CSV table of C-alpha atoms in Angstrom, one decimal:
chain,number,residue,atom,x,y,z
S,110,MET,CA,-13.7,-23.8,-14.4
S,111,LEU,CA,-13.2,-23.7,-10.2
S,112,GLU,CA,-12.4,-27.0,-11.3
S,113,ASP,CA,-9.8,-26.6,-13.4
S,114,TRP,CA,-8.4,-23.8,-11.1
S,115,PHE,CA,-8.4,-26.5,-7.8
S,116,ARG,CA,-7.2,-29.1,-10.0
S,117,LYS,CA,-3.9,-26.6,-10.7
S,118,ALA,CA,-3.7,-26.2,-6.8
S,119,ALA,CA,-3.8,-29.5,-5.8
S,120,GLN,CA,-1.3,-29.8,-8.3
S,121,CYS,CA,1.4,-26.9,-7.5
S,122,ASN,CA,4.0,-27.1,-5.1
S,123,ALA,CA,5.0,-23.6,-4.9
S,124,ALA,CA,7.4,-22.8,-2.1
S,125,SER,CA,6.9,-18.6,-2.8
S,126,PHE,CA,4.3,-16.4,-4.2
S,127,PRO,CA,6.7,-15.7,-6.9
S,128,ALA,CA,7.0,-19.4,-7.7
S,129,LEU,CA,3.4,-19.4,-7.6
S,130,GLY,CA,3.0,-16.9,-10.4
S,131,GLU,CA,4.8,-19.4,-12.6
S,132,THR,CA,1.7,-21.2,-12.3
S,133,PHE,CA,-0.8,-19.2,-12.1
S,134,ALA,CA,0.1,-15.8,-13.9
S,135,SER,CA,-2.8,-13.5,-12.7
S,136,ALA,CA,-2.8,-13.8,-9.2
S,137,ASP,CA,-2.2,-10.8,-7.5
S,138,TYR,CA,-1.2,-10.7,-3.7
S,139,VAL,CA,-4.2,-8.1,-2.0
S,140,ASP,CA,-4.1,-7.2,2.0
S,141,GLY,CA,-2.7,-10.8,3.2
S,142,PHE,CA,-4.0,-12.8,0.3
S,143,THR,CA,-3.6,-14.3,-3.1
S,144,VAL,CA,-6.6,-13.2,-4.8
S,145,PHE,CA,-7.1,-15.7,-8.3
S,146,ASP,CA,-8.4,-14.4,-11.7
S,147,VAL,CA,-10.8,-18.0,-12.7
S,148,GLY,CA,-13.1,-18.4,-15.5
S,149,GLY,CA,-11.5,-15.4,-18.1
S,150,ASN,CA,-11.4,-12.7,-15.2
S,151,ARG,CA,-15.1,-13.6,-14.5
S,152,TYR,CA,-14.6,-14.7,-11.0
S,153,ARG,CA,-12.1,-14.5,-7.6
S,154,ILE,CA,-10.9,-16.6,-5.5
S,155,ALA,CA,-9.5,-14.6,-2.3
S,156,ALA,CA,-7.3,-17.3,-0.5
S,157,ALA,CA,-4.6,-17.8,2.5
S,158,VAL,CA,-1.5,-19.7,0.7
S,159,HIS,CA,0.5,-21.4,3.7
S,160,TYR,CA,3.4,-22.1,1.7
S,161,ASP,CA,5.4,-24.0,4.3
S,162,LYS,CA,2.5,-26.2,4.7
S,163,GLN,CA,1.4,-26.6,1.0
S,164,ARG,CA,-2.1,-25.6,1.7
S,165,ILE,CA,-4.4,-22.9,0.2
S,166,TYR,CA,-7.3,-21.8,2.8
S,167,VAL,CA,-10.4,-20.3,0.6
S,168,ARG,CA,-11.4,-17.4,1.9
S,169,ALA,CA,-14.5,-16.2,-0.8
S,170,VAL,CA,-15.2,-17.2,-4.2
S,171,MET,CA,-17.0,-14.4,-5.7
S,172,THR,CA,-17.7,-12.7,-9.6
S,173,HIS,CA,-15.6,-9.8,-10.0
S,174,ALA,CA,-18.4,-7.2,-9.3
S,175,GLU,CA,-18.7,-8.6,-5.5
S,176,TYR,CA,-14.5,-8.6,-5.4
S,177,ASP,CA,-14.7,-5.0,-6.7
S,178,ARG,CA,-16.8,-4.3,-3.9
S,179,ASN,CA,-14.2,-5.0,-1.1
S,180,ARG,CA,-16.8,-6.8,1.1
S,181,TRP,CA,-14.8,-10.4,1.2
S,182,ARG,CA,-11.8,-8.4,3.2
S,183,LYS,CA,-14.2,-7.7,5.6
S,184,LYS,CA,-15.1,-11.5,7.0
């Protein structure tokens, strides 16, 4: 499932968050990070997306329960 997300992310050429939503419909923008639902919403990936550089920097890969604890925001 993470490999599927990685493949989609590597092929995505979105110029903005709304354009990213065409590939990742469940992505949310939270506190400066884009949060992706992975594996049927069992996992979350929090990432900084730099549209101008076409780069995604992963901050955390976590379960839904870990995401809900909000510790990923305080790193």
